[in-house]
């Protein structure tokens, strides 16, 4: 069975490895260039210094300037990162969806599933071998992307918890890839032609990924709240890399007056018309700045939770696929 599975999928394996090699040939020089620039600007030392809550203001300003220079030079690579997050679903489309659908579409399942080896055993062996290959690919992809995107995440204000960069690195690519392949296999047992199965896999993957990222991820842990007055000499220092979910200015009774903004007025400051600072926004006495955020230190916790969600979904889909295969005529 192992030999036959290899014979059936060796072309897919060859073209997949060829694609990874081409991707590495493109991304490695860019990654090395980013790392050299990151080191030349002294940003590695800045990352260490900014982790100290008592860092001097001059050091913070100097580091922020260095991060802005790095972002100006390499910020456009975030668009490349958007393209890279599609790789797991491509594995699902070209490895998962054809696994069963192609056999049924070509009618070869009647020959394969009527041999001495039962269809359940055959299915489990095939799923296991393909799954092991996919996990190996996903681990290489996750490690490679973590290395490549590391300077960009340090330069970004939201750090590793930011949208897109969170999806690219760590262990979540393993969960995404397994889920994509399992979804492709399951849809192949329901829609027994390859193209419909691939289309449903693509739509289902995008829908589930978007729902988890938008609706679930911000709530894996209770978010923290930061408040500070609108008058003062300096804003409170927050850790670089915190994921800010929402912010605004609230009145003393907690009513949101101005969303997605903050103000910092000098003590006793007045507007051009002599009114109190912030009066033009309709702020009353006791108004304050408000911020809802997830701390940067929760990165690996969130990675573990999201990976667990997608691995569990993949296991459920594979279980349902095995049950359906038993009933295919």
mmCIF file of N, CA and C in Angstrom, residues 1-2 21 33 121 138 141 169 176 180 184-185 227 290 301 317 325:
data_model
loop_
_atom_site.group_PDB
_atom_site.id
_atom_site.type_symbol
_atom_site.label_atom_id
_atom_site.label_comp_id
_atom_site.label_asym_id
_atom_site.label_seq_id
_atom_site.Cartn_x
_atom_site.Cartn_y
_atom_site.Cartn_z
ATOM 1 N N UNK A 1 0.822 -1.211 0.000
ATOM 2 C CA UNK A 1 0.000 0.000 0.000
ATOM 3 C C UNK A 1 0.854 1.259 0.000
ATOM 4 N N UNK A 2 1.993 1.186 0.764
ATOM 5 C CA UNK A 2 2.882 2.354 0.810
ATOM 6 C C UNK A 2 3.472 2.628 -0.574
ATOM 7 N N UNK A 21 11.307 24.859 -3.443
ATOM 8 C CA UNK A 21 12.675 25.255 -3.770
ATOM 9 C C UNK A 21 12.686 26.613 -4.464
ATOM 10 N N UNK A 33 18.729 40.085 3.308
ATOM 11 C CA UNK A 33 18.847 41.536 3.170
ATOM 12 C C UNK A 33 18.142 42.250 4.329
ATOM 13 N N UNK A 121 -8.924 0.233 5.937
ATOM 14 C CA UNK A 121 -7.481 0.148 6.156
ATOM 15 C C UNK A 121 -6.726 0.901 5.070
ATOM 16 N N UNK A 138 4.433 21.476 6.297
ATOM 17 C CA UNK A 138 3.942 22.593 7.104
ATOM 18 C C UNK A 138 4.977 23.035 8.132
ATOM 19 N N UNK A 141 7.533 25.007 6.278
ATOM 20 C CA UNK A 141 6.927 26.296 5.912
ATOM 21 C C UNK A 141 6.864 27.220 7.125
ATOM 22 N N UNK A 169 3.603 32.525 10.882
ATOM 23 C CA UNK A 169 4.726 31.970 11.624
ATOM 24 C C UNK A 169 4.273 31.091 12.774
ATOM 25 N N UNK A 176 -3.378 25.058 9.994
ATOM 26 C CA UNK A 176 -4.066 25.501 8.780
ATOM 27 C C UNK A 176 -3.914 24.456 7.665
ATOM 28 N N UNK A 180 -6.808 22.312 5.872
ATOM 29 C CA UNK A 180 -7.078 22.447 4.436
ATOM 30 C C UNK A 180 -7.096 21.079 3.748
ATOM 31 N N UNK A 184 -10.335 19.213 2.138
ATOM 32 C CA UNK A 184 -10.329 18.742 0.749
ATOM 33 C C UNK A 184 -10.730 17.278 0.648
ATOM 34 N N UNK A 185 -10.216 16.457 1.559
ATOM 35 C CA UNK A 185 -10.578 15.030 1.545
ATOM 36 C C UNK A 185 -12.074 14.856 1.799
ATOM 37 N N UNK A 227 -6.487 52.748 30.634
ATOM 38 C CA UNK A 227 -7.089 54.090 30.630
ATOM 39 C C UNK A 227 -6.060 55.095 31.140
ATOM 40 N N UNK A 290 -9.159 55.571 26.403
ATOM 41 C CA UNK A 290 -9.460 54.154 26.692
ATOM 42 C C UNK A 290 -8.884 53.278 25.595
ATOM 43 N N UNK A 301 0.612 31.479 23.485
ATOM 44 C CA UNK A 301 -0.669 30.958 23.975
ATOM 45 C C UNK A 301 -1.719 30.992 22.871
ATOM 46 N N UNK A 317 -13.082 16.257 10.496
ATOM 47 C CA UNK A 317 -13.351 16.088 9.068
ATOM 48 C C UNK A 317 -12.833 14.741 8.556
ATOM 49 N N UNK A 325 -16.615 7.240 3.273
ATOM 50 C CA UNK A 325 -15.967 6.325 2.332
ATOM 51 C C UNK A 325 -16.528 4.914 2.476
#
